[in-house]
Short mmCIF file of C-alpha atoms in Angstrom, two decimals:
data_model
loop_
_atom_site.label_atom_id
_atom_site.label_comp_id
_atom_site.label_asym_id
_atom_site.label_seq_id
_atom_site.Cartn_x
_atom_site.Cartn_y
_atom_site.Cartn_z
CA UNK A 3 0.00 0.00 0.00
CA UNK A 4 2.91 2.11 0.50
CA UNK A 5 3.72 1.73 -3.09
CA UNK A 6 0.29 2.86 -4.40
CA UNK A 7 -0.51 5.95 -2.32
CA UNK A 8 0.11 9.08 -4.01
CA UNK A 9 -1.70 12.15 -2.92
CA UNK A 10 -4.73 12.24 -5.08
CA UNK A 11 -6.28 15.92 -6.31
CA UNK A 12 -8.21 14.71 -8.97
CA UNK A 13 -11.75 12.73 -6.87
CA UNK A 14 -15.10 11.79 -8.85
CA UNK A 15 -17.19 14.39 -7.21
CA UNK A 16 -20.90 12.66 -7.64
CA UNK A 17 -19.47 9.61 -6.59
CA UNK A 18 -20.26 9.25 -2.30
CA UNK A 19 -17.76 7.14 -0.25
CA UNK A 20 -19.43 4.68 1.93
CA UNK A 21 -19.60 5.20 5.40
CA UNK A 22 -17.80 2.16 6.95
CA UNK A 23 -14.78 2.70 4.69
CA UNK A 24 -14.48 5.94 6.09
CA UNK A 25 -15.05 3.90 10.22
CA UNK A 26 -12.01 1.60 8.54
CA UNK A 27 -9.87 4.66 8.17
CA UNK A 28 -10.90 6.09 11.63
CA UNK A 29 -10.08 2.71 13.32
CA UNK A 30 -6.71 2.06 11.58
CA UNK A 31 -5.97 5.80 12.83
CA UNK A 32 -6.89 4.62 16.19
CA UNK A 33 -4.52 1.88 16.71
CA UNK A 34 -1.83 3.92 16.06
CA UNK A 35 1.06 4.27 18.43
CA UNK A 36 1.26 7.25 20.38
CA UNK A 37 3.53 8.41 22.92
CA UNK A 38 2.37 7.61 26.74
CA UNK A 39 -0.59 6.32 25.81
CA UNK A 40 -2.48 9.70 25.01
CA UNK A 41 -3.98 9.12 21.83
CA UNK A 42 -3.85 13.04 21.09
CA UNK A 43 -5.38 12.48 17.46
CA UNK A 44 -9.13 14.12 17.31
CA UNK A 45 -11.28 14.00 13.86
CA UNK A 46 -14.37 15.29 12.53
CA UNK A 47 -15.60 14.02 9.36
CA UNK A 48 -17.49 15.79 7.63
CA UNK A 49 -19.63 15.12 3.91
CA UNK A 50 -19.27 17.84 1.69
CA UNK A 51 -22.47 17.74 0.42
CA UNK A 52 -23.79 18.82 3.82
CA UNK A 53 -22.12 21.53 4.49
CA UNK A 54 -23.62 25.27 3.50
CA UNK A 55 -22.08 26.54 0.22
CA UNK A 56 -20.97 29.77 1.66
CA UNK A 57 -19.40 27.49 4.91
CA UNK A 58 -17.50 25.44 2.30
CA UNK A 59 -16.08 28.25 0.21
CA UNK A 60 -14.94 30.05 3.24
CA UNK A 61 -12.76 26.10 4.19
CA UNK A 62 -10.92 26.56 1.48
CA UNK A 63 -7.62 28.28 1.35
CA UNK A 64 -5.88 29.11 -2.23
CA UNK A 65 -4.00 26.07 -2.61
CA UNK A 66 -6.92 23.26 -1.39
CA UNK A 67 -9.73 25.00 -2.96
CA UNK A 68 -10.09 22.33 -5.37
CA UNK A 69 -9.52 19.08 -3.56
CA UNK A 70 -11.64 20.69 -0.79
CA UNK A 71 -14.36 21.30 -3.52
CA UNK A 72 -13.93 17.83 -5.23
CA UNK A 73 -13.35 15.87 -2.43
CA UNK A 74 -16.95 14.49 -1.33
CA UNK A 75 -15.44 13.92 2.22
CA UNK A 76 -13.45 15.74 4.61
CA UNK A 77 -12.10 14.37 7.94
CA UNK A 78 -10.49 17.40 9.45
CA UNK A 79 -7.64 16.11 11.62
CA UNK A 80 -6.69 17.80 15.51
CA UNK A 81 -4.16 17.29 18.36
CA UNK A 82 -6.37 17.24 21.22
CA UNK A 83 -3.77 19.75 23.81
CA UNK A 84 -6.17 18.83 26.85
CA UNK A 85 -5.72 14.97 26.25
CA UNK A 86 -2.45 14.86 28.54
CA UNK A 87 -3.74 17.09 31.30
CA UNK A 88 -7.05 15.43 31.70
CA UNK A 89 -5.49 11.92 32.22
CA UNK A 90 -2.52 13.03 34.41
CA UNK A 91 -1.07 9.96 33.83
CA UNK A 92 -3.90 7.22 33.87
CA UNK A 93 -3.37 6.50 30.29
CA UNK A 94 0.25 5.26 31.43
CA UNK A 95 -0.97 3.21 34.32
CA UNK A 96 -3.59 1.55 31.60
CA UNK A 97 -0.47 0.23 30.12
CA UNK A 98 1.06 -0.84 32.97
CA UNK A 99 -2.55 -2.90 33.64
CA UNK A 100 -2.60 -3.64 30.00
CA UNK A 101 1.51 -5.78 30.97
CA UNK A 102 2.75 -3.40 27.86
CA UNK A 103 4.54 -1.31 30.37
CA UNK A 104 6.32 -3.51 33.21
CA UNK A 105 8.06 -3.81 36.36
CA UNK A 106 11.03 -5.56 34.08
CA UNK A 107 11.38 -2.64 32.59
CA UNK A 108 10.76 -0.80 35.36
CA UNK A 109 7.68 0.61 36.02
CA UNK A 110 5.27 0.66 38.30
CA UNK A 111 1.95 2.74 39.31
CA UNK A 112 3.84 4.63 41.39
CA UNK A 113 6.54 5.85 39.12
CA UNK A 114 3.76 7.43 37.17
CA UNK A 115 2.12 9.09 40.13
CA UNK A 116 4.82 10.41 41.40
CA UNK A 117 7.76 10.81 38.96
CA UNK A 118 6.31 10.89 35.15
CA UNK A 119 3.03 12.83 35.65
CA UNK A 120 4.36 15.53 38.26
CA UNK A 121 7.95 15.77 37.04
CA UNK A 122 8.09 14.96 32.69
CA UNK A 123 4.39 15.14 31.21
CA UNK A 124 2.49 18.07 33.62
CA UNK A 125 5.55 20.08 32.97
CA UNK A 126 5.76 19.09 29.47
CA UNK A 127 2.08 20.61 28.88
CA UNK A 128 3.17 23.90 29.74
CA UNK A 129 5.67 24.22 27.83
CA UNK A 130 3.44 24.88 23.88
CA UNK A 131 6.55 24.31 22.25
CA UNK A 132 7.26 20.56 23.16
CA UNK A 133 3.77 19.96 23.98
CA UNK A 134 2.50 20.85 20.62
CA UNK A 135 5.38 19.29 18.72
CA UNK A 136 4.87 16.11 20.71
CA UNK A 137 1.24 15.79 19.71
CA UNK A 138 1.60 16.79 16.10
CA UNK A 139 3.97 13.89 15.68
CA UNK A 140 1.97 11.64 17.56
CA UNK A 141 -0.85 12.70 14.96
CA UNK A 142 1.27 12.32 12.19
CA UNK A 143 1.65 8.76 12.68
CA UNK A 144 -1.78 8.11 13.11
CA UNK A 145 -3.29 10.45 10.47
CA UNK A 146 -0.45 8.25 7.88
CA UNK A 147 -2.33 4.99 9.36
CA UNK A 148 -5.21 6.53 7.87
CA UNK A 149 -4.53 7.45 4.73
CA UNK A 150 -2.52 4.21 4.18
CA UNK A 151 -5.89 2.25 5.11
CA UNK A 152 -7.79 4.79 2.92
CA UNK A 153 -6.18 3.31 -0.06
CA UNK A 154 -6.76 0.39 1.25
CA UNK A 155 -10.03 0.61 0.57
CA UNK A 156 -9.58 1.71 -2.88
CA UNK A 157 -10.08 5.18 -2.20
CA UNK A 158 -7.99 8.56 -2.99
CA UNK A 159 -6.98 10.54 -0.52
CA UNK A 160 -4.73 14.11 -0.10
CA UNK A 161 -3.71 15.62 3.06
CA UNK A 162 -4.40 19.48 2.81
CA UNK A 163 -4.24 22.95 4.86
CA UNK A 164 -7.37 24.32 5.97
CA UNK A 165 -9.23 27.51 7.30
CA UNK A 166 -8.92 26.89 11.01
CA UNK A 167 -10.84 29.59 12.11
CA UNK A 168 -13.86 28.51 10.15
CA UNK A 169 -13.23 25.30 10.72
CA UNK A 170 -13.50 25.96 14.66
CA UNK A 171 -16.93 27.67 14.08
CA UNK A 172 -18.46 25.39 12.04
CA UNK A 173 -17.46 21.99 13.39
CA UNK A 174 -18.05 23.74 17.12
CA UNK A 175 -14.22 22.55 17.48
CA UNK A 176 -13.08 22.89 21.66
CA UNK A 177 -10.97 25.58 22.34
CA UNK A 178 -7.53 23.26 23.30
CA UNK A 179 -7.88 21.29 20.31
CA UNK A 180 -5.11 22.33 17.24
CA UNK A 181 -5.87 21.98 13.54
CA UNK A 182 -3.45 19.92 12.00
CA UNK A 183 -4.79 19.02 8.48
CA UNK A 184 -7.80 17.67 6.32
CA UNK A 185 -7.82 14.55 5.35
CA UNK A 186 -10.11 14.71 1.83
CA UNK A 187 -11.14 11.52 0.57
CA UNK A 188 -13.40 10.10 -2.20
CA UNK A 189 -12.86 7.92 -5.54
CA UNK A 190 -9.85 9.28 -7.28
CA UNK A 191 -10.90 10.42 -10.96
CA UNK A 192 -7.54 10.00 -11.80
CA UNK A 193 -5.91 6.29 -12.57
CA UNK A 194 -4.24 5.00 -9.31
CA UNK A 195 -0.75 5.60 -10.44
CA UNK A 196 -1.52 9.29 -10.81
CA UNK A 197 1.29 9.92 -12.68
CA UNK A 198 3.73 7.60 -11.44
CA UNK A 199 5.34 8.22 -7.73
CA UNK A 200 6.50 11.15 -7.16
CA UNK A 201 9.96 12.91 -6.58
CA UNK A 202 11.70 12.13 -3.07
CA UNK A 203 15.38 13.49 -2.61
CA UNK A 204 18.22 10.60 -2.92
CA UNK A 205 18.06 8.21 -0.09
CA UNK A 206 21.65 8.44 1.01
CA UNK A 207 20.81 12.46 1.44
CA UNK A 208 18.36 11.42 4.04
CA UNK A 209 19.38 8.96 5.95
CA UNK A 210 22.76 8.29 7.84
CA UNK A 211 24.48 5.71 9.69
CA UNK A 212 26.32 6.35 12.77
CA UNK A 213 26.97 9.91 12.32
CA UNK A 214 25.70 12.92 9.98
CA UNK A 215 27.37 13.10 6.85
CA UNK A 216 27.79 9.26 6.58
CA UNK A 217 25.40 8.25 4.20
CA UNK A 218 23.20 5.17 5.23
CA UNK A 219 24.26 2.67 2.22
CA UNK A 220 21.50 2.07 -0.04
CA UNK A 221 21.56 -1.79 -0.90
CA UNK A 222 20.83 -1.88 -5.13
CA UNK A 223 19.72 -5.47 -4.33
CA UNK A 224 17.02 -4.47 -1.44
CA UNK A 225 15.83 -1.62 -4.01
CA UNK A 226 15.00 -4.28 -6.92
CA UNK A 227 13.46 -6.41 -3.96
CA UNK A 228 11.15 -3.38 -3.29
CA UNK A 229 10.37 -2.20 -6.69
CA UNK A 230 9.50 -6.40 -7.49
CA UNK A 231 7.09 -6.43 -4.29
CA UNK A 232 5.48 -2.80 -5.93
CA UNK A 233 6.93 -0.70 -2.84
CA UNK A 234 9.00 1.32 -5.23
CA UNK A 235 7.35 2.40 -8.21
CA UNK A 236 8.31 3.75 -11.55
CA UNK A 237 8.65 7.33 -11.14
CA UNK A 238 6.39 10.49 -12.05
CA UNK A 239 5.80 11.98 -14.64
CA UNK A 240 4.75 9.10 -16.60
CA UNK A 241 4.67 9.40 -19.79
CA UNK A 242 0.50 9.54 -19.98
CA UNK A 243 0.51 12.00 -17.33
CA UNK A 244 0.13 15.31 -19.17
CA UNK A 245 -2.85 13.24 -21.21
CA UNK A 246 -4.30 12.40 -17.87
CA UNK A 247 -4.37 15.47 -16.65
CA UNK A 248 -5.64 17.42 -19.40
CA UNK A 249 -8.90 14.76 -19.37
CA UNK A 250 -9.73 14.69 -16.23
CA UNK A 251 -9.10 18.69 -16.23
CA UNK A 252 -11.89 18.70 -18.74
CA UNK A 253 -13.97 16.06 -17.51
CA UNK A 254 -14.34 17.92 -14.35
CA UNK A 255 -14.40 21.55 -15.70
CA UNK A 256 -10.76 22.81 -14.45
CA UNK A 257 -8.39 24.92 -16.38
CA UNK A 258 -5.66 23.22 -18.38
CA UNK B 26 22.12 -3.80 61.24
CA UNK B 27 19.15 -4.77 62.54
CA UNK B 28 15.84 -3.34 61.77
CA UNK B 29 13.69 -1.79 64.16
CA UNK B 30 10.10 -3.31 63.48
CA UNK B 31 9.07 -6.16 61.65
CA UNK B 32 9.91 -5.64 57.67
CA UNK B 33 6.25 -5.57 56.76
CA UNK B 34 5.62 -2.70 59.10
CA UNK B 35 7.58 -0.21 56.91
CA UNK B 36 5.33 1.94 54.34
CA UNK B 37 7.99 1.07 51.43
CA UNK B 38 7.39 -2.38 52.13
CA UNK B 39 3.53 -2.17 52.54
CA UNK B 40 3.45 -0.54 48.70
CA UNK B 41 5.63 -3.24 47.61
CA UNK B 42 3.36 -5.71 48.26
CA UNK B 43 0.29 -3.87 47.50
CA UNK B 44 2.17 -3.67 44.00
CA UNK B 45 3.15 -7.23 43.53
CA UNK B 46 -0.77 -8.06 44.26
CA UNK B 47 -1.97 -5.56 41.79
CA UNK B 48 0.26 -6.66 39.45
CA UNK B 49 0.44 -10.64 39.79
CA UNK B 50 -2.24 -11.34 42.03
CA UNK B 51 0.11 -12.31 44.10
CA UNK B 52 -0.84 -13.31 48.03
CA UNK B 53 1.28 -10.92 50.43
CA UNK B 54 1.91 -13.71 52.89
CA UNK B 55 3.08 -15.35 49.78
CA UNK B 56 6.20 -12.60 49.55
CA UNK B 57 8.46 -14.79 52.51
CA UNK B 58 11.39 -15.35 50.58
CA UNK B 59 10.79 -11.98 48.70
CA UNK B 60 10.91 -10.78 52.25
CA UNK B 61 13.78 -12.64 53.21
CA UNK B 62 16.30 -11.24 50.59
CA UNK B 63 15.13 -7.82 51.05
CA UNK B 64 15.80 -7.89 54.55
CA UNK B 65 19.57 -9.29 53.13
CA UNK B 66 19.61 -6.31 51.35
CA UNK B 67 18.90 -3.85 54.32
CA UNK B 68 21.66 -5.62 56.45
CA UNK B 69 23.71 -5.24 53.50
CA UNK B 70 23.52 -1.94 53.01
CA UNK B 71 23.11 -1.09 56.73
CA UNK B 72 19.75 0.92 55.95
CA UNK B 73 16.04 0.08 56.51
CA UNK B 74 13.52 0.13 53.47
CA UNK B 75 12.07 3.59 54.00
CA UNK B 76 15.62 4.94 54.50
CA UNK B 77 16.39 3.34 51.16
CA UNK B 78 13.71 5.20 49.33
CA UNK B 79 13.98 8.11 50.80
CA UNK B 80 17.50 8.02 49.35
CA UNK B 81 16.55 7.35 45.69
CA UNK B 82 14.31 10.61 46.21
CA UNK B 83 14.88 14.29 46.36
CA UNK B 84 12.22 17.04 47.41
CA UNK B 85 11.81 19.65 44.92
CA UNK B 86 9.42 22.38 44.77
CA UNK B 87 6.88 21.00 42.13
CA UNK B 88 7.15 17.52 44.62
CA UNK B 89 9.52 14.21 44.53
CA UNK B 90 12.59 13.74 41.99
CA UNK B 91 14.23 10.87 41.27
CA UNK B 92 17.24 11.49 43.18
CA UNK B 93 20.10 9.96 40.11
CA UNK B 94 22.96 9.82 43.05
CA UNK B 95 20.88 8.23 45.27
CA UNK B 96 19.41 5.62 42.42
CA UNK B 97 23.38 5.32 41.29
CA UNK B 98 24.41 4.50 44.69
CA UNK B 99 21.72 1.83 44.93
CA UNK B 100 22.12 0.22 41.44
CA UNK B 101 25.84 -0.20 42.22
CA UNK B 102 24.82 -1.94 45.63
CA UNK B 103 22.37 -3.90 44.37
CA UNK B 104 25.06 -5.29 41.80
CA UNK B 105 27.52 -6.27 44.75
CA UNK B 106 24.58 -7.75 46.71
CA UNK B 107 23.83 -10.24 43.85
CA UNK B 108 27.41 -11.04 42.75
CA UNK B 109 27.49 -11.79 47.00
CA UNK B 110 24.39 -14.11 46.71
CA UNK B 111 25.64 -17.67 47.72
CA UNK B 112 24.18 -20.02 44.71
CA UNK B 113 24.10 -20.21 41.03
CA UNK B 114 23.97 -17.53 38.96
CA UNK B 115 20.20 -17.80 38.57
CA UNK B 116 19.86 -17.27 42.11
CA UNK B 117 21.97 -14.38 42.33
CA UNK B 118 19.85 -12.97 39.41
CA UNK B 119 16.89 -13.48 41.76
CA UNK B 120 18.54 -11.91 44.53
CA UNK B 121 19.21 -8.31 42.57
CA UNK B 122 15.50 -8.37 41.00
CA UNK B 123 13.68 -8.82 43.88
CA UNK B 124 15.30 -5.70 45.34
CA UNK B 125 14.87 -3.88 42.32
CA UNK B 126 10.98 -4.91 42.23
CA UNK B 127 11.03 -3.20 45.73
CA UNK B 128 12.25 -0.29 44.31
CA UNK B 129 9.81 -0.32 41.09
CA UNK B 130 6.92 -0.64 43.25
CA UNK B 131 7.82 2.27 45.10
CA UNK B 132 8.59 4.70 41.75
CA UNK B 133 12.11 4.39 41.72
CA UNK B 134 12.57 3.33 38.04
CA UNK B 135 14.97 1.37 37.64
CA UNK B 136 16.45 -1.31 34.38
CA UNK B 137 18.68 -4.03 35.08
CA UNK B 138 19.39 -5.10 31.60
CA UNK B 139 18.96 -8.66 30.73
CA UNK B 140 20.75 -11.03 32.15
CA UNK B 141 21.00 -14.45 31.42
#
């Protein structure tokens, strides 16, 4: 599935998505890892079709106006900022019930009472830098589960910015909760490859090993491993693409 | 050094066992030999199990710190107390774990590091 995601900007507009695909995507978001337990991820979905005209024109900022207008739904993505403070700590101890988080390891119920919850996390909260970096990353992970499981379904999907402040009034979003993005989903109108996948920066500029500036070596065998399995993909712009684009541009009444 | 009540009388103790229940289901009057090492350790280290906590931790305005000299100090001891265990090397492993469980249970985290 990692092979065949590519953000998709191009959705079949008439076409509705059906409601327990989009549950699918909400659960796979839920089982997503997240540090101490907190599960800061919040969504709202929302179907397009629903919303007042004047309430979705005001969502859109310059560059999502037209995945926000194609897309037939939106889940709008937050880091809930209140999730750590309201548990003080009891999502922790559910791990330590749950034997995920152990006394051979060394914890206990009363290292998080007294030590993690007073001394790293209530601290951590008031600190907006580290709290809100903390939680954004934690959503990251689960918003990717999503999206991942979103073409899983067979659906398109492209993470976008959106109007928070309209967002907030609309959705009646709580004050400690922080946009992060909109997930918009729907039936891509545009073939799955969508071009072919697109442009990353060479591996070895990414990743090291050991120490920065030591490039981590990039095994040619592992790579033809991963394009066989369909993980790595031919690369955009395939030669169709500019075809592609200037059909489905027409099809669905955007410039060219 | 000997201690001046009865090992199960001291708060550090008490939680210990409250812990081990929680966690294992395991019957305090079950803990003897748990007991028994423990109260190795104490003569080992010449303190009883409240002082021994109350060494790992340091009073700071916003509450209780981990105290890292005081956690150092007992990780090293706790080391030497199981190398000093008479037995196999199983048994010595037992020795040092059930000493760090005590100080687990009672917030002082605390790895050992596999060891087998």
């Amino acid at each position: 599935m990692i092979g065949r995601r590519r953000s998709i900007r191009y959705f079949q507009p008439w076409r509705p998505v059906e409601r327990e695909k989009i549950q699918t995507i909400l659960e796979a978001a839920r089982l997503a890892s997240c540090a101490v337990n907190a599960s800061f991820l919040r969504a709202i979905v929302v179907q397009r079709d629903s919303l007042p005209r004047e309430t979705l024109d005001m969502l859109k900022t310059p560059v999502s106006a037209n995945n926000i207008e194609l897309a037939p739904v939106h889940i709008y993505f937050y880091a809930d900022l209140g999730a750590v403070p309201r548990s003080r700590g009891a999502t922790l101890k559910q791990l330590v019930d749950a034997g995920a988080l152990n006394p051979s390891h060394g914890w206990s119920h009363e290292f998080v009472e007294t030590f993690v919850w007073p001394q790293i996390l209530e601290p951590m909260t008031k600190s907006p830098v580290q709290h809100s970096v903390g939680a954004a990353a934690d959503c990251g992970m689960a918003i990717c589960q999503a999206l991942l499981c979103a073409f899983d379904e067979g659906l398109g999907a492209c993470m976008s910015a959106f109007n928070p402040g309209i967002a907030k009034q609309a959705f009646a979003v709580p004050d400690d909760w922080m946009p992060i993005f909109v997930m918009l989903v729907g039936y891509p109108a545009e073939s799955w490859e969508a071009g072919g996948q697109r442009p990353r920066p060479p591996f070895g500029e990414l990743y090291f090993e050991g120490k920065h500036g030591k490039p981590f070596e990039r095994d040619p065998g592992v790579v033809k491993e991963l394009e066989a399995a369909g993980m790595i993909q031919r690369a955009a712009p395939l030669p169709w693409r500019k075809d592609e684009v200037r059909a489905v541009s027409r099809m669905l009444g955007l410039p060219e | 050094m000997a201690l001046g009540k009865p090992l199960t009388e001291y708060e550090s103790v008490k939680k210990w066992l409250a812990g081990l229940q929680r966690q294992w289901g395991e019957n305090p009057a079950d803990a003897e030999e748990r007991l028994q090492t423990l109260e190795k350790f104490c003569e080992f280290v010449g303190r009883d199990p409240d002082a021994i906590i109350q060494e790992c931790v340091r009073e700071v305005e916003s509450g209780k710190r981990i105290s890292v000299k005081g956690r150092r100090f007992y990780h090293e001891r706790i080391a030497e107390f199981q190398s000093s265990a008479p037995g196999d090397p199983r048994t010595q492993v037992q020795w040092g774990n059930t000493v760090r469980s005590f100080l687990i249970y009672n917030g002082i985290f605390m790895q050992s590091g596999a060891q087998f």
